[in-house]
Amino acid sequence: MKNFFSLLLALMFSCTFTVCAFAAEPYAENSNPPTLQDTLQEILDNPTYSNAYKEAAKKKCDYLMSVRDSGPSALTRASNSMTIYVPHTRQPNGVSCGPSTVRQTLAHYGLVKNLSTIMSEMSDASKPATYCYSPTNGIFEISKMFYYINTSLYGEGGDPTGVVYMALWKNGAYTSSQQMLNMMASVISNNNPPILHTGAIQGTKRTSYNDTSKWPINISSGHFMSVSGYNLSNATIQVTDPDVTNQQSSSSYSSGKYYINSSVVYSTCDYFAA
């Protein structure tokens, strides 16, 4: 009986370190991940998106392609290391990392909205262009989440010079951790925080804040967070994670920020948006 209760307590404890957030993939399980051009075409073919938004997406696609294969020394306006302002939002439950990351992103650009408002607006089925969130299952259509960011900042008409996020899928838009780091560092150097989505992260929780070879979280499914900095000398990125303060009591994580090696990010993420 004692062993039974010990096992039960262990299971209960492990569950507190598990977060689930669903994000639908726009391609079949056995097909190739979308290229950046595929993602752009999906935006261009969507009749609910404004022409201004589509024009901005074209420019973003061209820019990302131009920096994908650049070496770190050739990154436009990128210094060796850099962080940008991304205020932390602590997610209230296991399926709210998407809206929490959206709130972090909007706050970076100067628009502070209540998390409850963001959740309500993203789960409003009467607005099909931005209907992308379920309070029980999380984000179910990422392109609409990104469109929500743009329209929140610029209104329904969009802005061809404004902020546009596009999904960049691993093994589609980029095929190495270096290409991923090149694009992340480039957009950060232009004061735009990427949005990172990881798959499951289990059994690797770090014991030291400075151990960038491991994640400090355990995730049973997908998870969203912001990317708020980079260091090219040691190939790390800084993330602002809505969940880390739920899982780590150390004061080192109180800002929601920590560094992680880009190769570790590459191995666990399925896409990021920039």
mmCIF file of C-alpha atoms in Angstrom:
data_model
loop_
_atom_site.group_PDB
_atom_site.id
_atom_site.type_symbol
_atom_site.label_atom_id
_atom_site.label_comp_id
_atom_site.label_asym_id
_atom_site.label_seq_id
_atom_site.Cartn_x
_atom_site.Cartn_y
_atom_site.Cartn_z
ATOM 1 C CA MET A 1 0.000 0.000 0.000
ATOM 2 C CA LYS A 2 2.867 2.361 0.832
ATOM 3 C CA ASN A 3 4.413 1.715 -2.578
ATOM 4 C CA PHE A 4 1.056 2.387 -4.235
ATOM 5 C CA PHE A 5 0.717 5.820 -2.626
ATOM 6 C CA SER A 6 4.335 6.632 -3.442
ATOM 7 C CA LEU A 7 3.677 5.819 -7.091
ATOM 8 C CA LEU A 8 0.457 7.849 -7.049
ATOM 9 C CA LEU A 9 2.233 10.896 -5.634
ATOM 10 C CA ALA A 10 4.981 10.563 -8.215
ATOM 11 C CA LEU A 11 2.431 10.480 -11.014
ATOM 12 C CA MET A 12 0.608 13.501 -9.612
ATOM 13 C CA PHE A 13 3.867 15.427 -9.372
ATOM 14 C CA SER A 14 4.900 14.576 -12.918
ATOM 15 C CA CYS A 15 1.549 15.747 -14.247
ATOM 16 C CA THR A 16 2.149 19.223 -12.877
ATOM 17 C CA PHE A 17 5.025 19.513 -15.301
ATOM 18 C CA THR A 18 3.036 18.617 -18.396
ATOM 19 C CA VAL A 19 1.418 21.148 -20.683
ATOM 20 C CA CYS A 20 -0.655 20.420 -23.757
ATOM 21 C CA ALA A 21 -1.498 22.803 -26.565
ATOM 22 C CA PHE A 22 -2.840 21.632 -29.897
ATOM 23 C CA ALA A 23 -1.831 23.337 -33.123
ATOM 24 C CA ALA A 24 -3.173 21.954 -36.367
ATOM 25 C CA GLU A 25 -0.670 21.241 -39.117
ATOM 26 C CA PRO A 26 -1.601 22.377 -42.629
ATOM 27 C CA TYR A 27 -0.258 19.261 -44.315
ATOM 28 C CA ALA A 28 -0.927 15.541 -44.241
ATOM 29 C CA GLU A 29 1.131 13.425 -41.873
ATOM 30 C CA ASN A 30 2.936 11.547 -44.651
ATOM 31 C CA SER A 31 3.552 14.521 -46.957
ATOM 32 C CA ASN A 32 6.474 16.917 -47.009
ATOM 33 C CA PRO A 33 6.387 19.978 -44.724
ATOM 34 C CA PRO A 34 5.414 23.188 -46.539
ATOM 35 C CA THR A 35 8.112 25.387 -47.986
ATOM 36 C CA LEU A 36 8.048 29.117 -47.350
ATOM 37 C CA GLN A 37 6.547 29.584 -50.808
ATOM 38 C CA ASP A 38 3.806 27.087 -49.917
ATOM 39 C CA THR A 39 2.981 29.097 -46.807
ATOM 40 C CA LEU A 40 2.889 32.293 -48.839
ATOM 41 C CA GLN A 41 0.580 30.724 -51.405
ATOM 42 C CA GLU A 42 -1.800 29.649 -48.642
ATOM 43 C CA ILE A 43 -2.017 33.285 -47.538
ATOM 44 C CA LEU A 44 -2.489 34.568 -51.092
ATOM 45 C CA ASP A 45 -5.276 32.051 -51.745
ATOM 46 C CA ASN A 46 -7.227 32.942 -48.605
ATOM 47 C CA PRO A 47 -10.152 35.213 -49.591
ATOM 48 C CA THR A 48 -10.617 36.516 -46.040
ATOM 49 C CA TYR A 49 -7.194 38.182 -45.943
ATOM 50 C CA SER A 50 -6.843 41.770 -47.118
ATOM 51 C CA ASN A 51 -4.748 42.699 -50.141
ATOM 52 C CA ALA A 52 -2.523 44.799 -47.891
ATOM 53 C CA TYR A 53 -1.810 41.764 -45.728
ATOM 54 C CA LYS A 54 -0.995 39.668 -48.784
ATOM 55 C CA GLU A 55 1.423 42.296 -50.088
ATOM 56 C CA ALA A 56 3.151 42.405 -46.711
ATOM 57 C CA ALA A 57 3.406 38.605 -46.749
ATOM 58 C CA LYS A 58 5.139 38.702 -50.141
ATOM 59 C CA LYS A 59 7.740 41.124 -48.816
ATOM 60 C CA LYS A 60 8.286 39.057 -45.679
ATOM 61 C CA CYS A 61 8.756 35.893 -47.751
ATOM 62 C CA ASP A 62 11.360 37.585 -49.964
ATOM 63 C CA TYR A 63 13.220 38.881 -46.923
ATOM 64 C CA LEU A 64 13.290 35.535 -45.127
ATOM 65 C CA MET A 65 14.565 33.763 -48.226
ATOM 66 C CA SER A 66 17.323 36.358 -48.591
ATOM 67 C CA VAL A 67 18.706 35.749 -45.080
ATOM 68 C CA ARG A 68 18.115 32.011 -44.679
ATOM 69 C CA ASP A 69 21.516 30.935 -45.969
ATOM 70 C CA SER A 70 23.487 33.978 -44.834
ATOM 71 C CA GLY A 71 26.305 33.364 -42.420
ATOM 72 C CA PRO A 72 26.031 35.134 -39.055
ATOM 73 C CA SER A 73 28.575 37.761 -40.123
ATOM 74 C CA ALA A 74 26.382 38.696 -43.086
ATOM 75 C CA LEU A 75 23.161 39.184 -41.149
ATOM 76 C CA THR A 76 21.735 42.576 -41.955
ATOM 77 C CA ARG A 77 21.999 44.894 -38.941
ATOM 78 C CA ALA A 78 22.521 41.931 -36.631
ATOM 79 C CA SER A 79 25.109 42.183 -33.880
ATOM 80 C CA ASN A 80 26.750 39.142 -32.326
ATOM 81 C CA SER A 81 24.158 39.062 -29.556
ATOM 82 C CA MET A 82 20.942 40.940 -28.972
ATOM 83 C CA THR A 83 17.755 40.904 -26.917
ATOM 84 C CA ILE A 84 14.546 42.798 -27.574
ATOM 85 C CA TYR A 85 11.692 43.785 -25.298
ATOM 86 C CA VAL A 86 9.098 41.022 -24.933
ATOM 87 C CA PRO A 87 7.086 41.274 -21.694
ATOM 88 C CA HIS A 88 6.231 37.947 -20.113
ATOM 89 C CA THR A 89 2.684 36.597 -19.821
ATOM 90 C CA ARG A 90 2.192 33.587 -17.586
ATOM 91 C CA GLN A 91 -0.274 31.168 -19.131
ATOM 92 C CA PRO A 92 -3.142 30.304 -16.769
ATOM 93 C CA ASN A 93 -3.706 26.739 -17.979
ATOM 94 C CA GLY A 94 -2.329 24.023 -20.215
ATOM 95 C CA VAL A 95 -3.996 25.127 -23.460
ATOM 96 C CA SER A 96 -3.425 28.884 -23.276
ATOM 97 C CA CYS A 97 0.202 29.128 -24.409
ATOM 98 C CA GLY A 98 -0.952 30.321 -27.854
ATOM 99 C CA PRO A 99 -3.007 33.323 -26.667
ATOM 100 C CA SER A 100 -0.368 34.056 -24.013
ATOM 101 C CA THR A 101 2.328 34.199 -26.692
ATOM 102 C CA VAL A 102 0.071 36.408 -28.809
ATOM 103 C CA ARG A 103 -0.283 38.749 -25.829
ATOM 104 C CA GLN A 104 3.508 38.860 -25.431
ATOM 105 C CA THR A 105 3.863 39.640 -29.136
ATOM 106 C CA LEU A 106 1.265 42.412 -29.158
ATOM 107 C CA ALA A 107 2.773 43.955 -26.020
ATOM 108 C CA HIS A 108 6.166 44.040 -27.726
ATOM 109 C CA TYR A 109 4.629 46.255 -30.404
ATOM 110 C CA GLY A 110 2.979 48.475 -27.807
ATOM 111 C CA LEU A 111 -0.532 47.020 -27.737
ATOM 112 C CA VAL A 112 -1.417 45.701 -24.283
ATOM 113 C CA LYS A 113 -4.612 43.650 -24.196
ATOM 114 C CA ASN A 114 -6.093 41.538 -21.434
ATOM 115 C CA LEU A 115 -5.423 37.848 -21.967
ATOM 116 C CA SER A 116 -9.118 37.108 -21.448
ATOM 117 C CA THR A 117 -9.962 39.529 -24.266
ATOM 118 C CA ILE A 118 -7.487 37.865 -26.611
ATOM 119 C CA MET A 119 -8.881 34.429 -25.798
ATOM 120 C CA SER A 120 -12.426 35.641 -26.367
ATOM 121 C CA GLU A 121 -11.621 37.282 -29.689
ATOM 122 C CA MET A 122 -9.604 34.338 -30.999
ATOM 123 C CA SER A 123 -12.420 31.933 -30.096
ATOM 124 C CA ASP A 124 -15.156 34.039 -31.732
ATOM 125 C CA ALA A 125 -16.584 31.822 -34.486
ATOM 126 C CA SER A 126 -18.509 34.772 -35.938
ATOM 127 C CA LYS A 127 -15.169 36.164 -37.186
ATOM 128 C CA PRO A 128 -13.833 33.400 -39.460
ATOM 129 C CA ALA A 129 -10.656 35.266 -40.427
ATOM 130 C CA THR A 130 -9.323 35.108 -36.857
ATOM 131 C CA TYR A 131 -11.271 32.175 -35.365
ATOM 132 C CA CYS A 132 -8.395 29.932 -34.310
ATOM 133 C CA TYR A 133 -8.615 29.088 -30.606
ATOM 134 C CA SER A 134 -10.563 26.581 -28.544
ATOM 135 C CA PRO A 135 -10.647 27.030 -24.738
ATOM 136 C CA THR A 136 -10.485 23.241 -24.391
ATOM 137 C CA ASN A 137 -8.025 22.303 -27.165
ATOM 138 C CA GLY A 138 -5.909 25.412 -27.770
ATOM 139 C CA ILE A 139 -4.863 26.838 -31.142
ATOM 140 C CA PHE A 140 -6.269 24.917 -34.103
ATOM 141 C CA GLU A 141 -5.309 27.148 -37.062
ATOM 142 C CA ILE A 142 -1.987 28.935 -36.825
ATOM 143 C CA SER A 143 -2.289 31.140 -39.923
ATOM 144 C CA LYS A 144 -5.386 32.763 -38.424
ATOM 145 C CA MET A 145 -3.545 33.317 -35.151
ATOM 146 C CA PHE A 146 -0.911 35.265 -37.075
ATOM 147 C CA TYR A 147 -3.597 37.217 -38.945
ATOM 148 C CA TYR A 148 -5.143 38.095 -35.584
ATOM 149 C CA ILE A 149 -1.845 39.697 -34.561
ATOM 150 C CA ASN A 150 -1.769 41.830 -37.714
ATOM 151 C CA THR A 151 -5.392 42.967 -37.530
ATOM 152 C CA SER A 152 -5.090 43.712 -33.814
ATOM 153 C CA LEU A 153 -2.226 46.071 -34.589
ATOM 154 C CA TYR A 154 -3.496 47.633 -37.814
ATOM 155 C CA GLY A 155 -7.234 46.971 -38.077
ATOM 156 C CA GLU A 156 -9.178 44.813 -40.506
ATOM 157 C CA GLY A 157 -7.606 46.450 -43.547
ATOM 158 C CA GLY A 158 -4.111 45.443 -42.537
ATOM 159 C CA ASP A 159 -0.964 47.333 -43.426
ATOM 160 C CA PRO A 160 1.401 46.392 -46.284
ATOM 161 C CA THR A 161 4.349 47.749 -44.292
ATOM 162 C CA GLY A 162 3.206 46.269 -40.996
ATOM 163 C CA VAL A 163 3.943 43.164 -38.970
ATOM 164 C CA VAL A 164 3.215 39.879 -40.725
ATOM 165 C CA TYR A 165 3.982 36.466 -39.261
ATOM 166 C CA MET A 166 4.449 33.440 -41.495
ATOM 167 C CA ALA A 167 4.961 29.828 -40.427
ATOM 168 C CA LEU A 168 8.387 28.430 -41.297
ATOM 169 C CA TRP A 169 8.283 24.646 -41.132
ATOM 170 C CA LYS A 170 11.307 22.524 -40.345
ATOM 171 C CA ASN A 171 12.477 20.511 -43.361
ATOM 172 C CA GLY A 172 10.344 22.755 -45.532
ATOM 173 C CA ALA A 173 11.317 26.405 -45.050
ATOM 174 C CA TYR A 174 14.633 25.497 -43.393
ATOM 175 C CA THR A 175 16.647 22.307 -43.087
ATOM 176 C CA SER A 176 19.297 23.029 -40.453
ATOM 177 C CA SER A 177 19.673 24.713 -37.082
ATOM 178 C CA GLN A 178 21.990 27.254 -38.728
ATOM 179 C CA GLN A 179 19.339 28.319 -41.243
ATOM 180 C CA MET A 180 16.831 28.575 -38.405
ATOM 181 C CA LEU A 181 19.222 30.709 -36.359
ATOM 182 C CA ASN A 182 20.032 32.914 -39.361
ATOM 183 C CA MET A 183 16.372 33.765 -39.902
ATOM 184 C CA MET A 184 15.562 34.196 -36.212
ATOM 185 C CA ALA A 185 18.533 36.491 -35.616
ATOM 186 C CA SER A 186 17.729 38.536 -38.711
ATOM 187 C CA VAL A 187 14.142 39.299 -37.747
ATOM 188 C CA ILE A 188 15.099 39.948 -34.115
ATOM 189 C CA SER A 189 17.699 42.439 -35.320
ATOM 190 C CA ASN A 190 14.788 44.199 -37.042
ATOM 191 C CA ASN A 191 12.926 44.302 -33.708
ATOM 192 C CA ASN A 192 10.457 41.525 -34.540
ATOM 193 C CA PRO A 193 10.198 38.636 -32.032
ATOM 194 C CA PRO A 194 9.655 35.234 -33.695
ATOM 195 C CA ILE A 195 7.022 32.862 -32.360
ATOM 196 C CA LEU A 196 8.312 29.359 -31.664
ATOM 197 C CA HIS A 197 6.266 26.168 -31.576
ATOM 198 C CA THR A 198 7.759 22.982 -30.153
ATOM 199 C CA GLY A 199 6.568 19.434 -30.152
ATOM 200 C CA ALA A 200 6.713 17.230 -27.064
ATOM 201 C CA ILE A 201 9.568 17.925 -24.638
ATOM 202 C CA GLN A 202 9.805 15.146 -22.091
ATOM 203 C CA GLY A 203 12.384 13.893 -19.655
ATOM 204 C CA THR A 204 15.002 16.597 -20.295
ATOM 205 C CA LYS A 205 14.196 19.228 -17.696
ATOM 206 C CA ARG A 206 17.394 21.059 -16.737
ATOM 207 C CA THR A 207 18.649 21.379 -13.186
ATOM 208 C CA SER A 208 20.676 24.540 -13.797
ATOM 209 C CA TYR A 209 19.442 27.828 -15.245
ATOM 210 C CA ASN A 210 22.630 28.154 -17.318
ATOM 211 C CA ASP A 211 22.421 24.669 -18.820
ATOM 212 C CA THR A 212 21.393 25.628 -22.350
ATOM 213 C CA SER A 213 21.624 22.035 -23.580
ATOM 214 C CA LYS A 214 18.252 21.140 -22.031
ATOM 215 C CA TRP A 215 14.774 22.617 -21.818
ATOM 216 C CA PRO A 216 13.582 23.617 -18.319
ATOM 217 C CA ILE A 217 10.060 22.388 -19.078
ATOM 218 C CA ASN A 218 8.280 19.127 -19.785
ATOM 219 C CA ILE A 219 5.611 19.304 -22.486
ATOM 220 C CA SER A 220 3.352 16.432 -23.484
ATOM 221 C CA SER A 221 2.202 18.042 -26.731
ATOM 222 C CA GLY A 222 2.790 21.305 -28.618
ATOM 223 C CA HIS A 223 3.838 24.558 -26.965
ATOM 224 C CA PHE A 224 4.107 28.212 -28.068
ATOM 225 C CA MET A 225 6.602 30.796 -26.821
ATOM 226 C CA SER A 226 8.303 33.982 -28.019
ATOM 227 C CA VAL A 227 11.918 34.285 -29.151
ATOM 228 C CA SER A 228 13.351 37.462 -27.656
ATOM 229 C CA GLY A 229 17.090 37.287 -28.277
ATOM 230 C CA TYR A 230 20.083 35.451 -29.672
ATOM 231 C CA ASN A 231 23.800 34.942 -29.126
ATOM 232 C CA LEU A 232 25.657 33.936 -32.267
ATOM 233 C CA SER A 233 28.934 33.215 -30.478
ATOM 234 C CA ASN A 234 27.461 30.189 -28.706
ATOM 235 C CA ALA A 235 24.501 29.543 -31.049
ATOM 236 C CA THR A 236 21.802 30.107 -28.447
ATOM 237 C CA ILE A 237 18.474 31.882 -28.510
ATOM 238 C CA GLN A 238 16.615 33.542 -25.670
ATOM 239 C CA VAL A 239 12.961 32.612 -25.316
ATOM 240 C CA THR A 240 10.171 34.228 -23.323
ATOM 241 C CA ASP A 241 8.148 31.223 -22.229
ATOM 242 C CA PRO A 242 4.554 31.551 -20.931
ATOM 243 C CA ASP A 243 4.868 28.278 -19.025
ATOM 244 C CA VAL A 244 8.325 28.243 -17.447
ATOM 245 C CA THR A 245 7.262 30.084 -14.274
ATOM 246 C CA ASN A 246 4.530 27.479 -13.801
ATOM 247 C CA GLN A 247 7.138 24.726 -13.853
ATOM 248 C CA GLN A 248 10.173 26.378 -12.247
ATOM 249 C CA SER A 249 10.107 28.032 -8.831
ATOM 250 C CA SER A 250 13.653 29.393 -9.150
ATOM 251 C CA SER A 251 13.830 33.194 -9.200
ATOM 252 C CA SER A 252 16.104 32.885 -12.245
ATOM 253 C CA TYR A 253 13.003 32.138 -14.310
ATOM 254 C CA SER A 254 10.811 34.902 -12.837
ATOM 255 C CA SER A 255 11.013 36.921 -16.064
ATOM 256 C CA GLY A 256 9.964 33.908 -18.125
ATOM 257 C CA LYS A 257 13.234 34.162 -20.054
ATOM 258 C CA TYR A 258 16.038 31.671 -20.563
ATOM 259 C CA TYR A 259 18.584 30.696 -23.208
ATOM 260 C CA ILE A 260 18.552 27.423 -25.111
ATOM 261 C CA ASN A 261 20.962 26.039 -27.687
ATOM 262 C CA SER A 262 19.671 26.445 -31.236
ATOM 263 C CA SER A 263 20.423 22.801 -32.050
ATOM 264 C CA VAL A 264 18.167 21.731 -29.165
ATOM 265 C CA VAL A 265 15.448 24.048 -30.440
ATOM 266 C CA TYR A 266 15.846 22.651 -33.937
ATOM 267 C CA SER A 267 15.524 19.067 -32.715
ATOM 268 C CA THR A 268 12.285 19.702 -30.807
ATOM 269 C CA CYS A 269 10.456 22.401 -32.760
ATOM 270 C CA ASP A 270 8.262 21.717 -35.773
ATOM 271 C CA TYR A 271 7.994 25.334 -36.921
ATOM 272 C CA PHE A 272 8.496 28.915 -35.931
ATOM 273 C CA ALA A 273 6.868 32.060 -37.245
ATOM 274 C CA ALA A 274 8.641 35.240 -38.280
#
